[in-house]
mmCIF file of C-alpha atoms in Angstrom:
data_model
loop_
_atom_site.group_PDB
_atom_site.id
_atom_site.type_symbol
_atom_site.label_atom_id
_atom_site.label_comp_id
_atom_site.label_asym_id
_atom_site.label_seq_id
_atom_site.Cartn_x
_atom_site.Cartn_y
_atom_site.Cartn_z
ATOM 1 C CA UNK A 1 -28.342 38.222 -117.790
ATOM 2 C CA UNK A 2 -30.246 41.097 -116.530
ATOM 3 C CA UNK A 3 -28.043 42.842 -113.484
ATOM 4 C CA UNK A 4 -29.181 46.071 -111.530
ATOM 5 C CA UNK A 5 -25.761 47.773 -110.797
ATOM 6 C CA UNK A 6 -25.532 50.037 -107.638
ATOM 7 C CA UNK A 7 -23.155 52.637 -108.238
ATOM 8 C CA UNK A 8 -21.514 54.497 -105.534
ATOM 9 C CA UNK A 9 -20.969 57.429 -103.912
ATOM 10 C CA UNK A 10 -18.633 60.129 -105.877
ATOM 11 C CA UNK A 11 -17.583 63.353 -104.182
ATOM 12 C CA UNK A 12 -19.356 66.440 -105.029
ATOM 13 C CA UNK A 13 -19.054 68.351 -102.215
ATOM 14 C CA UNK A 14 -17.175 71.969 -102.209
ATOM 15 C CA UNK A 15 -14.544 70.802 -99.384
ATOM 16 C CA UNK A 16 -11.878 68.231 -99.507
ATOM 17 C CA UNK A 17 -12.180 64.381 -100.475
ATOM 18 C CA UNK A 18 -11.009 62.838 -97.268
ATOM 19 C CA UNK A 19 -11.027 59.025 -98.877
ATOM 20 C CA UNK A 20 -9.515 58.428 -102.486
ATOM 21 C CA UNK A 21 -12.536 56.547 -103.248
ATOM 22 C CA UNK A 22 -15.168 59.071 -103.536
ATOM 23 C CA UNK A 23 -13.083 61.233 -105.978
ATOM 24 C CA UNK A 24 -10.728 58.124 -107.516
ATOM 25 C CA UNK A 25 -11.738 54.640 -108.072
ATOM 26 C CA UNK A 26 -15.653 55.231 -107.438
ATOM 27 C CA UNK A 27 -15.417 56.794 -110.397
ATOM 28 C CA UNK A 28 -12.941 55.589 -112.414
ATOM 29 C CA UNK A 29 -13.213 51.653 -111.317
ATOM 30 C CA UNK A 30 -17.159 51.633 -111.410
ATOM 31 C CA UNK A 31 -17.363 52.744 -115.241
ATOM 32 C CA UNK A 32 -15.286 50.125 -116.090
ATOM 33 C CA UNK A 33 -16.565 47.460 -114.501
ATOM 34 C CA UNK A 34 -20.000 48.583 -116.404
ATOM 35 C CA UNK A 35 -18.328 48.567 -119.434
ATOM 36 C CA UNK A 36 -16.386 44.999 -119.089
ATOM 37 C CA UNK A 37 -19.652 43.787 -118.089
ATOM 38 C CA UNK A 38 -21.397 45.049 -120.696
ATOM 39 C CA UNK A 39 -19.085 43.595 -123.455
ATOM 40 C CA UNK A 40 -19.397 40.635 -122.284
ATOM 41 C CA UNK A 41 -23.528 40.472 -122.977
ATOM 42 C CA UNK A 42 -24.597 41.770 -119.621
ATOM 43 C CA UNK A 43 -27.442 44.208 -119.514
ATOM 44 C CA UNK A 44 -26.612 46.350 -117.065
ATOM 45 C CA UNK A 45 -29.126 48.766 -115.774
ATOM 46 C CA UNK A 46 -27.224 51.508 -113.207
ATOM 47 C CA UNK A 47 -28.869 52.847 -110.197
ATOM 48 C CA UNK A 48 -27.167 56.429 -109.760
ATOM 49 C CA UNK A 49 -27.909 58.899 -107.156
ATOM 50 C CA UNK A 50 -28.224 62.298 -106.477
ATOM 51 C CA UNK A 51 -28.307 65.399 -104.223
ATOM 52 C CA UNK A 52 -26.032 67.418 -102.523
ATOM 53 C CA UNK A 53 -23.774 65.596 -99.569
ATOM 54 C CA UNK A 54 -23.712 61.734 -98.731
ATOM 55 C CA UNK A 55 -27.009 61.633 -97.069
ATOM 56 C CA UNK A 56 -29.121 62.990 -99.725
ATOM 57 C CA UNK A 57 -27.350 60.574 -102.021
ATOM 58 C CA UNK A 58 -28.479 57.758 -99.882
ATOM 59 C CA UNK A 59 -32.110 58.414 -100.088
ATOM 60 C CA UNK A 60 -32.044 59.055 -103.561
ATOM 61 C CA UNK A 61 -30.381 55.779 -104.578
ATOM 62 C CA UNK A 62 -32.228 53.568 -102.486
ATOM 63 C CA UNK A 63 -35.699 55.230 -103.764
ATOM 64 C CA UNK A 64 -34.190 54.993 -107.266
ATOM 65 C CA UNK A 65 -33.237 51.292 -106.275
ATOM 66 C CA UNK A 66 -36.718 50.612 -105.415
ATOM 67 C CA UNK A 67 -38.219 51.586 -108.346
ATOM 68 C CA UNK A 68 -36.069 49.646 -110.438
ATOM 69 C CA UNK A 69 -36.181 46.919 -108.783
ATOM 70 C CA UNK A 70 -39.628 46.756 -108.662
ATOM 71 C CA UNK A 71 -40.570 48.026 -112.320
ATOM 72 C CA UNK A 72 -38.102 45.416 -113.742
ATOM 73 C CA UNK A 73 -36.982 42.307 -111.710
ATOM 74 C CA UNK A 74 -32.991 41.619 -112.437
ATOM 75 C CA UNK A 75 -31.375 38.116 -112.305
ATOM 76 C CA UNK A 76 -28.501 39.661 -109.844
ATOM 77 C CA UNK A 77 -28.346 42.826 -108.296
ATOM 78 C CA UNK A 78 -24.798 43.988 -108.207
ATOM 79 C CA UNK A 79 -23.593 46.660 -105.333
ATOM 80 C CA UNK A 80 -20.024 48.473 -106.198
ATOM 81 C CA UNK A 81 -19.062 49.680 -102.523
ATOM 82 C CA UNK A 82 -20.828 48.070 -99.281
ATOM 83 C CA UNK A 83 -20.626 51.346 -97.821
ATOM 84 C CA UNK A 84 -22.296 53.231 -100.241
ATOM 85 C CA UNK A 85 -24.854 53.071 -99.735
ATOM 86 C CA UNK A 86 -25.017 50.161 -96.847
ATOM 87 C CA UNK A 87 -25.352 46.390 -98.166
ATOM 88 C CA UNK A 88 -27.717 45.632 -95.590
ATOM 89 C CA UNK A 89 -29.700 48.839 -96.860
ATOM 90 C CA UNK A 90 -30.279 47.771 -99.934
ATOM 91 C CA UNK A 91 -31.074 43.992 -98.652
ATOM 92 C CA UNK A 92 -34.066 45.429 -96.656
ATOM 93 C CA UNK A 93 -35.125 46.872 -99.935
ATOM 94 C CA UNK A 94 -35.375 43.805 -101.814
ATOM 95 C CA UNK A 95 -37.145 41.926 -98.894
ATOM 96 C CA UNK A 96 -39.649 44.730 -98.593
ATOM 97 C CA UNK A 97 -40.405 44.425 -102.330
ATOM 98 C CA UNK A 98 -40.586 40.629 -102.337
ATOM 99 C CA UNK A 99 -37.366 40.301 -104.571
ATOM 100 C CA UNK A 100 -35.507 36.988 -104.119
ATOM 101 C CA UNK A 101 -32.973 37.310 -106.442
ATOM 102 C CA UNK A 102 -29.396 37.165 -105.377
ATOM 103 C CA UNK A 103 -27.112 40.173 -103.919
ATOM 104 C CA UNK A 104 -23.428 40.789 -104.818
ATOM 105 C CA UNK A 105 -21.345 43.609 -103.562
ATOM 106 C CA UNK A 106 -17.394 44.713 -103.447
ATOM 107 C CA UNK A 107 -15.657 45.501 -100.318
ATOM 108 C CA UNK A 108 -12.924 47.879 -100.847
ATOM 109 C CA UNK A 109 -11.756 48.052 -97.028
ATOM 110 C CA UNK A 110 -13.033 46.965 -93.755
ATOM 111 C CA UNK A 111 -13.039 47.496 -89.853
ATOM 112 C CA UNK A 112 -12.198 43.956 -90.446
ATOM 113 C CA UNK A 113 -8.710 45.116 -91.482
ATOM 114 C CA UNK A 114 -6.718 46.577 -88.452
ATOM 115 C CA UNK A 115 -4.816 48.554 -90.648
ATOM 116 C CA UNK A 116 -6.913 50.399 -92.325
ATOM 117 C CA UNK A 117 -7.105 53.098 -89.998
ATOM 118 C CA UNK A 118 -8.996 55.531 -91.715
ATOM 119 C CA UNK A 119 -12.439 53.671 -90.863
ATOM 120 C CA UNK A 120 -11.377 53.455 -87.397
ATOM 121 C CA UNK A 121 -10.703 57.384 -87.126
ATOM 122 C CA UNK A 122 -13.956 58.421 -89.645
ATOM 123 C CA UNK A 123 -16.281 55.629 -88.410
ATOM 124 C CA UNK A 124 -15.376 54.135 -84.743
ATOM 125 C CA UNK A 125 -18.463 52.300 -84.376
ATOM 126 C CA UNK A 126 -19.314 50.851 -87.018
ATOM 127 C CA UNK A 127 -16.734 47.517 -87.059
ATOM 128 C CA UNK A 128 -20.069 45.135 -86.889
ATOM 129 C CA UNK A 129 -22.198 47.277 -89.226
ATOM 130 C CA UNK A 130 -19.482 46.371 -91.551
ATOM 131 C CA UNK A 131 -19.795 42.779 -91.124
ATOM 132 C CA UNK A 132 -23.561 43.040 -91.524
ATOM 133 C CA UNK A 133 -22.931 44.664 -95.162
ATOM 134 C CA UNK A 134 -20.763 41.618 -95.623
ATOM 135 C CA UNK A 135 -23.091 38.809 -93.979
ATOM 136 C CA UNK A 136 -26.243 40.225 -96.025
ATOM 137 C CA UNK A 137 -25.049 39.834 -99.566
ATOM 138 C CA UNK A 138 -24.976 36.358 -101.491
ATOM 139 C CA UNK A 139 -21.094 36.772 -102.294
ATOM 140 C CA UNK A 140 -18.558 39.215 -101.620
ATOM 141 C CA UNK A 141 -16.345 40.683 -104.483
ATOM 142 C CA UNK A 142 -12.684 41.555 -102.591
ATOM 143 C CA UNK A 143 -10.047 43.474 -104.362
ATOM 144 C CA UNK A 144 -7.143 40.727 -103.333
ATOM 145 C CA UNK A 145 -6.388 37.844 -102.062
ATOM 146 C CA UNK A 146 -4.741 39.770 -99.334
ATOM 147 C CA UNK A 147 -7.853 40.979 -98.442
ATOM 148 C CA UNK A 148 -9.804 37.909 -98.427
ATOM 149 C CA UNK A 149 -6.813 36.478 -95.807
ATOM 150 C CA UNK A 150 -7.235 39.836 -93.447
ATOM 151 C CA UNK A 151 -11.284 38.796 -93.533
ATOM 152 C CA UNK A 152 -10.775 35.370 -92.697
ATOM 153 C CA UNK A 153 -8.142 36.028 -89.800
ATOM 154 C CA UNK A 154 -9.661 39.105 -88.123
ATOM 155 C CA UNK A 155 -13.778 37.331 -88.347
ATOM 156 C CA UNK A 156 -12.689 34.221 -87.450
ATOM 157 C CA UNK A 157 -11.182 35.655 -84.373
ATOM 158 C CA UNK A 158 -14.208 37.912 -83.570
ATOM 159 C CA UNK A 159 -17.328 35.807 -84.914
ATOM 160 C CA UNK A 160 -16.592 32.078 -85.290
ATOM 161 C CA UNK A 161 -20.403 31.434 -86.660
ATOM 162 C CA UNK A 162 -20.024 34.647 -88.836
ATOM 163 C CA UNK A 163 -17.007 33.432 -90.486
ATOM 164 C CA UNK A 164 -18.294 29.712 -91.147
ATOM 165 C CA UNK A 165 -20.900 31.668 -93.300
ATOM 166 C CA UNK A 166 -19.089 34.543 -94.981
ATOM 167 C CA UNK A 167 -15.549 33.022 -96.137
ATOM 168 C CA UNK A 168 -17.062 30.776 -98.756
ATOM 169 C CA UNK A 169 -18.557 33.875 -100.504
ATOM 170 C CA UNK A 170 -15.567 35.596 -100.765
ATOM 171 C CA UNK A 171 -14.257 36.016 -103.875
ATOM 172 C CA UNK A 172 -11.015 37.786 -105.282
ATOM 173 C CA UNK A 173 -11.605 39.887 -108.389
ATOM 174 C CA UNK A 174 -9.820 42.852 -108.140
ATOM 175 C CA UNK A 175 -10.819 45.980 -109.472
ATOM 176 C CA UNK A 176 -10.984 47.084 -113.086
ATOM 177 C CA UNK A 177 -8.550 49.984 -114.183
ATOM 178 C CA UNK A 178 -10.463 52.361 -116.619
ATOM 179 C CA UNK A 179 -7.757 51.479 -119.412
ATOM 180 C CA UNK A 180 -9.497 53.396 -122.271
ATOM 181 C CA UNK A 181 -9.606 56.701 -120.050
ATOM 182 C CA UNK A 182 -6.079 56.371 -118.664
ATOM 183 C CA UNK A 183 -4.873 55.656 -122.648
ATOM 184 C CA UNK A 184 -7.094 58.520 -123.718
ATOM 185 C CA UNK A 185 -4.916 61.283 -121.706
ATOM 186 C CA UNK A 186 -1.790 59.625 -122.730
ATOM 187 C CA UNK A 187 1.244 62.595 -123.071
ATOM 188 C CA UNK A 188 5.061 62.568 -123.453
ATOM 189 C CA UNK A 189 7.469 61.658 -119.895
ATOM 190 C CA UNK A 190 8.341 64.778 -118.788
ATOM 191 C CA UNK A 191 11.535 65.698 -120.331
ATOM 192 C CA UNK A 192 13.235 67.289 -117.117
ATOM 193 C CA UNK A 193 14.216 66.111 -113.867
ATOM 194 C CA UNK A 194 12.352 63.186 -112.734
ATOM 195 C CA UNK A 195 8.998 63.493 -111.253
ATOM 196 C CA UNK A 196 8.217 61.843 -108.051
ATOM 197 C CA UNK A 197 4.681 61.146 -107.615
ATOM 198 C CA UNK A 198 2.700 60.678 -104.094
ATOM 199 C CA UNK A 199 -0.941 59.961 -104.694
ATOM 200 C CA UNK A 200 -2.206 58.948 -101.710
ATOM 201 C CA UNK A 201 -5.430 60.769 -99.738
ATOM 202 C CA UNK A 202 -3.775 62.587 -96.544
ATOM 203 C CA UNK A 203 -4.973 60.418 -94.174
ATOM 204 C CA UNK A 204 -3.138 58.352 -90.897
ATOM 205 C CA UNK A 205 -2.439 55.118 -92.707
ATOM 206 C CA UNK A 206 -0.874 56.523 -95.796
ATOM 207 C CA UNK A 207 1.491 58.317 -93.765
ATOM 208 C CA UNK A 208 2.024 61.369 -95.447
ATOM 209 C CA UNK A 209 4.041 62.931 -92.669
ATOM 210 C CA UNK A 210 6.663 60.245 -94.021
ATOM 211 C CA UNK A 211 6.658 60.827 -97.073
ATOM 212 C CA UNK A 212 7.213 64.682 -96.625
ATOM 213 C CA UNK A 213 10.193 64.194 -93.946
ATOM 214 C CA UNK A 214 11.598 61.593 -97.133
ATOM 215 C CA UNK A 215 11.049 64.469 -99.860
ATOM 216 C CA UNK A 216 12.942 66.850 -98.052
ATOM 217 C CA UNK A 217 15.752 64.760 -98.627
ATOM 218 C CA UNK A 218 15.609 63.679 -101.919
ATOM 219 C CA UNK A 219 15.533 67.467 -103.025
ATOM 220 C CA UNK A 220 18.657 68.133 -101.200
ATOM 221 C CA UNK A 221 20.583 65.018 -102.651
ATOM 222 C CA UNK A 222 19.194 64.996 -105.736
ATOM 223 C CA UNK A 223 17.534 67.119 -108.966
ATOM 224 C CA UNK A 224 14.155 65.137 -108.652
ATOM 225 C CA UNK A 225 10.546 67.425 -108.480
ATOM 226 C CA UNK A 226 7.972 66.610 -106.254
ATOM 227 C CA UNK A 227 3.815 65.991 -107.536
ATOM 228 C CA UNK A 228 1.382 65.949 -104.672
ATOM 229 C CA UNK A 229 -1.764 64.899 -106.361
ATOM 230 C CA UNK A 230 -4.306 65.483 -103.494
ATOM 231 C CA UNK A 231 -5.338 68.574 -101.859
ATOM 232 C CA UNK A 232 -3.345 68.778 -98.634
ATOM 233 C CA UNK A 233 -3.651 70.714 -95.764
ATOM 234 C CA UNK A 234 -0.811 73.031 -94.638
ATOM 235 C CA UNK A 235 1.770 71.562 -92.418
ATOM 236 C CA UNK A 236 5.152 71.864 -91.209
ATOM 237 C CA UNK A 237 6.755 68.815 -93.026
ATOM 238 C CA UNK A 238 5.205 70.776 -96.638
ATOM 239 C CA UNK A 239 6.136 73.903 -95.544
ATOM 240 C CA UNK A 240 9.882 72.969 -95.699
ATOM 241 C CA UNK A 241 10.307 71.558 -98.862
ATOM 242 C CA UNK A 242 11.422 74.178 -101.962
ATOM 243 C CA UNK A 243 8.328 75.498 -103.469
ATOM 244 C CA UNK A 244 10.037 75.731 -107.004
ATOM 245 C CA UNK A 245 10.026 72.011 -106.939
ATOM 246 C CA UNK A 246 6.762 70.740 -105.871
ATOM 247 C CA UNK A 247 3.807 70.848 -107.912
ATOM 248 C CA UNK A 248 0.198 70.691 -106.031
ATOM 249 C CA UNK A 249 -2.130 68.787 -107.394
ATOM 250 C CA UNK A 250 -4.526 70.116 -105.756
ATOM 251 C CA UNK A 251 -7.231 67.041 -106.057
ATOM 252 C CA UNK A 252 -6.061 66.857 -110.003
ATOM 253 C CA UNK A 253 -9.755 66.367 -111.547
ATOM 254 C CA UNK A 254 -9.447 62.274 -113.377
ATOM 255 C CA UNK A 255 -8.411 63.192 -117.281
ATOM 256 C CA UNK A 256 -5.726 66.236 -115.777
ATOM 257 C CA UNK A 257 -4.515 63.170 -113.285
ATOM 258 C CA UNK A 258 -4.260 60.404 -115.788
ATOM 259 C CA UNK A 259 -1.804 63.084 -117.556
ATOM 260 C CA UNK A 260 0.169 63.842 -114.765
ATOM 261 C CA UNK A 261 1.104 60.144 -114.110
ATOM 262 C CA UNK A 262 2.128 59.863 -118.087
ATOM 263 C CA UNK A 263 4.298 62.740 -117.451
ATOM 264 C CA UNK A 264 5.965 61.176 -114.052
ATOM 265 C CA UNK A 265 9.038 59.506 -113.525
ATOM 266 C CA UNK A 266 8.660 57.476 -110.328
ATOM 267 C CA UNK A 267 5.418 56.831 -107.669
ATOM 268 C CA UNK A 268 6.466 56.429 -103.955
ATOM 269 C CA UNK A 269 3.972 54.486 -101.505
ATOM 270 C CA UNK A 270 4.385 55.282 -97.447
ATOM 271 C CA UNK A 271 1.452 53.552 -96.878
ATOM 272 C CA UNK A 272 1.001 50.646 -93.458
ATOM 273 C CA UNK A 273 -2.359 49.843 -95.125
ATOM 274 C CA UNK A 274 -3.079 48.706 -98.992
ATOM 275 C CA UNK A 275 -6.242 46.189 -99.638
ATOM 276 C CA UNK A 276 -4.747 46.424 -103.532
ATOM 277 C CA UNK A 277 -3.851 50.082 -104.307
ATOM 278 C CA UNK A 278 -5.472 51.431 -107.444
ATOM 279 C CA UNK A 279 -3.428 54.603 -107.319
ATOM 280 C CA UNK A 280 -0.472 52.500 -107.391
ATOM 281 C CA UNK A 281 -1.782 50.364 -110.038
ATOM 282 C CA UNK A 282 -2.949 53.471 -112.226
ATOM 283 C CA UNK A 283 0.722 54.821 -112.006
ATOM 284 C CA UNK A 284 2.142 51.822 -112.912
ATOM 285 C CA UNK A 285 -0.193 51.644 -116.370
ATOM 286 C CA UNK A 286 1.122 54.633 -117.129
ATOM 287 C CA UNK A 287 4.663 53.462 -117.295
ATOM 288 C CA UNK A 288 5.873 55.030 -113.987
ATOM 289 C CA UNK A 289 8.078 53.358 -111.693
ATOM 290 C CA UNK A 290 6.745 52.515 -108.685
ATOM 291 C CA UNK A 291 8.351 52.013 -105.187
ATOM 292 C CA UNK A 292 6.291 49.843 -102.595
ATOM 293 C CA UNK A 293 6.833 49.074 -99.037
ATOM 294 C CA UNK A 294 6.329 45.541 -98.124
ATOM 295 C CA UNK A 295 2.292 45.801 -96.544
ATOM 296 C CA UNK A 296 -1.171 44.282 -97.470
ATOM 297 C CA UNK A 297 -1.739 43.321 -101.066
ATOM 298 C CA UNK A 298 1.152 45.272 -102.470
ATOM 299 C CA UNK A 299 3.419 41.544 -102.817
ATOM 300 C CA UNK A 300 0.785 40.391 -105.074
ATOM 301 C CA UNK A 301 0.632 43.824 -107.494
ATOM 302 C CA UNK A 302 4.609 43.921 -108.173
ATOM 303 C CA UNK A 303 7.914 42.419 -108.413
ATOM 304 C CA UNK A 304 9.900 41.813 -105.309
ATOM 305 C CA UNK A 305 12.588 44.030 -106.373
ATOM 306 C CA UNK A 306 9.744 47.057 -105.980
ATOM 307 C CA UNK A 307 9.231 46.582 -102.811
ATOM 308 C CA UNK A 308 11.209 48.263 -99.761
ATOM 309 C CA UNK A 309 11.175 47.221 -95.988
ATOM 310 C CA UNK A 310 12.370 50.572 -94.314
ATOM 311 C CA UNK A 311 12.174 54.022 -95.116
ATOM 312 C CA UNK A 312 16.181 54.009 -95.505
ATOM 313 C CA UNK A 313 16.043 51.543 -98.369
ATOM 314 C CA UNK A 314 13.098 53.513 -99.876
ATOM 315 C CA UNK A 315 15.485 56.872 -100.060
ATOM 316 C CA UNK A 316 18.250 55.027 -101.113
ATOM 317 C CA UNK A 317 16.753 53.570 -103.794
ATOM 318 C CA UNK A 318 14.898 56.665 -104.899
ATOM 319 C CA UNK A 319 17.917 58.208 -105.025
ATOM 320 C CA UNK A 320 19.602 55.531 -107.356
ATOM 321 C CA UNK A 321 16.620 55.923 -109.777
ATOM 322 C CA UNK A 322 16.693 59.164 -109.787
ATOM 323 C CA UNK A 323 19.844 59.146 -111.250
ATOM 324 C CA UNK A 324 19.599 55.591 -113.675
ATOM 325 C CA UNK A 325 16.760 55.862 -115.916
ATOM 326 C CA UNK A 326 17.710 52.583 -117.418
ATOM 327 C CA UNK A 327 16.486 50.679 -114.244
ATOM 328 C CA UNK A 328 14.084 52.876 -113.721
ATOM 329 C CA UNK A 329 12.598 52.414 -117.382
ATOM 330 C CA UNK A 330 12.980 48.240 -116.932
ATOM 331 C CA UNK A 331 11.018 48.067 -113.770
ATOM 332 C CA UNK A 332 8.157 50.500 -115.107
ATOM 333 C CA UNK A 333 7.996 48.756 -118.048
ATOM 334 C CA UNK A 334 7.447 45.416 -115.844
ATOM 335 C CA UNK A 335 5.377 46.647 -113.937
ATOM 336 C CA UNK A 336 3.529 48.533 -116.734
ATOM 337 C CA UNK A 337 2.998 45.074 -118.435
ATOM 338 C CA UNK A 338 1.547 42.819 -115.387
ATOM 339 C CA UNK A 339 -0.613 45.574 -114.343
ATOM 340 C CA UNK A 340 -2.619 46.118 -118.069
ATOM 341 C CA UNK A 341 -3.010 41.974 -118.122
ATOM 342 C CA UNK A 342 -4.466 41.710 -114.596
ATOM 343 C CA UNK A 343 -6.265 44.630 -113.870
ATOM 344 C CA UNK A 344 -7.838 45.074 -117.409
ATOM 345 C CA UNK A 345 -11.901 45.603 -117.698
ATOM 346 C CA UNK A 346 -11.993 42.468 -119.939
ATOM 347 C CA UNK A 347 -9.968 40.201 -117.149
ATOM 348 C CA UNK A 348 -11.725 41.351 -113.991
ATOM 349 C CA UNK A 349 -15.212 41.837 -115.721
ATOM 350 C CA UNK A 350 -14.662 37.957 -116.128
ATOM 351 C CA UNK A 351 -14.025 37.473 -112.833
ATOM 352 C CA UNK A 352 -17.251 39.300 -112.155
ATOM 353 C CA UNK A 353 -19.178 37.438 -114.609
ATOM 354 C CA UNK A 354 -18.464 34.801 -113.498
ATOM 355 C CA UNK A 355 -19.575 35.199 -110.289
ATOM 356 C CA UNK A 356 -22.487 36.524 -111.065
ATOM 357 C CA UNK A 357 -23.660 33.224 -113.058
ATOM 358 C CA UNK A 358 -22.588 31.101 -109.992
ATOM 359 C CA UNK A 359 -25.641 33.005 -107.745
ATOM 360 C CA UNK A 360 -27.740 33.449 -110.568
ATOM 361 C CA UNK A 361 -27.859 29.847 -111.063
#
């Protein structure tokens, strides 16, 4: 099998990363899905872009597209993010060039999610755009089966017609975790007071605001020390907390992050949206203990006993793991276990593959 894989969009630009995609799982998540693919027999031929900023990038990788798909015909054409670029983008492509082959692309989020409220905020007007990414492609690739349930629901509601078309090409693969790369920065657990982790981009739905006003305290109960992985801009809740015990990331670059998370103790989520949470997931192969609230796809990543309902139980528990690295070290462990067997490049490439056949035949 012959697949032309459209990679997306990674940050490159000089200001902040604004979604964890372009600087996290683009990257990370994309190689290895090329690489589970590609031990599995696939011949994978990449489309990559280039150019400064988003737009440039789209032009170049739907020119780039073009002349792949036209110099060498695949069996399936394979799109990583329906955002970037657009599904229905690269659709017009292959009907321009006479291509009738089939199209499969991931959705990672969707308008189609009310909770996902940072495509709402960045991109107000683009809720049936989205669905056209969706409605153009042969099958759609969805992190979770949570996901595929918010799709259903929310089009169903919306677009009767639409739905009757899309929901049978949905498919729940997950995402890959880049298992080699996250093994390859492997370190020693910090030897001094725990490290709690928040890894989340600073945006509405992850509520970082929360998360800070928690922090504050934990510090003052307890001898934990704070890692904010992404760049964040100054604010009051931040401003409070004792310098001496929070470390700022600072958008850690991938290898530098990967270490940080072997080094950590515990990862706290705050988030009211979660299609599967790779950060969360990344954390968790690392051995760190992870603390969930009970939203989206984070029931079908964990054990119940991770999850919290209220921001009460959250402190309370951090504080009791703080202190008991025995239960801390069991659920990590758990966690670190069910996360390497279902999120592995060989077990979702699979999925992939398998997907892939079903269109191609």
């Amino acid at each position: 099998m012959r697949v032309l894989y459209v990679r997306p969009y990674t940050h490159r630009d000089s200001g902040p990363a604004l979604a964890s995609d372009s600087i996290g799982f683009n990257v990370t998540c994309a190689d290895a899905l090329e690489t589970g693919l590609t031990a599995r027999g696939v011949e994978v031929s990449s489309v990559v872009g280039g150019g400064d900023g988003r737009t440039a990038w789209v032009g170049a990788v739907l020119t780039e597209f073009e002349r792949m798909l036209v110099m060498r015909p695949p069996d399936v054409v394979l799109a990583f993010h329906a955002f970037w670029p657009f599904t229905v983008e690269l659709r017009r492509v292959m009907d321009d060039a006479g291509y009738g082959g089939p199209l499969v692309t991931y959705t990672h989020g969707s308008h189609w999610d009310r909770t996902d409220l940072f495509r709402f905020e960045r991109y107000p007007r683009l809720a049936w755009a989205d669905l056209g990414n969706l409605m153009c492609a042969d099958r759609v690739l969805v992190v979770s089966r949570w996901m595929a349930a918010a799709l259903t629901t929310e089009v169903s509601a919306a677009a009767p017609s639409a739905a009757a078309e899309l929901v049978p090409r949905l498919r729940p693969v997950g995402l890959p975790l880049d298992l080699p790369r996250i093994d390859a920065a492997r370190c020693p657990q910090d030897p001094g007071p725990p490290i709690v982790v928040f890894n989340h981009a600073p945006v509405t739905a992850k509520r970082p605001e929360v998360f800070f006003e928690l922090a504050e305290e934990l510090l003052r109960r307890t001898p934990a020390r704070l890692l904010i992985t992404r760049r964040i801009p100054p604010n009051p809740f931040l401003g409070r907390l004792d310098p001496d015990r929070v470390l700022l990331g600072d958008d850690l670059p991938v290898d530098e992050y990967y270490a940080a998370l072997w080094k950590a103790h515990i990862q706290v989520s705050t988030a009211i949206h979660e299609s599967l949470g790779v950060a969360t997931l990344e954390a968790m192969a690392t051995g760190t203990c992870c603390l969930l609230p009970r939203v989206g796809a984070y029931p079908e990543i964990t054990d119940p006993d991770a999850l919290y309902d209220d921001t009460g139980e959250l402190l309370s528990r951090l504080v009791d793991l703080v202190g008991r690295p025995e239960p801390r070290r069991d659920l990590a462990a758990r966690q670190m276990a069910r996360t390497r067997a279902a999120y592995s490049p060989e077990r979702v490439a699979a999925a992939v593959h398998e997907v892939l056949l079903e269109v191609a035949r």
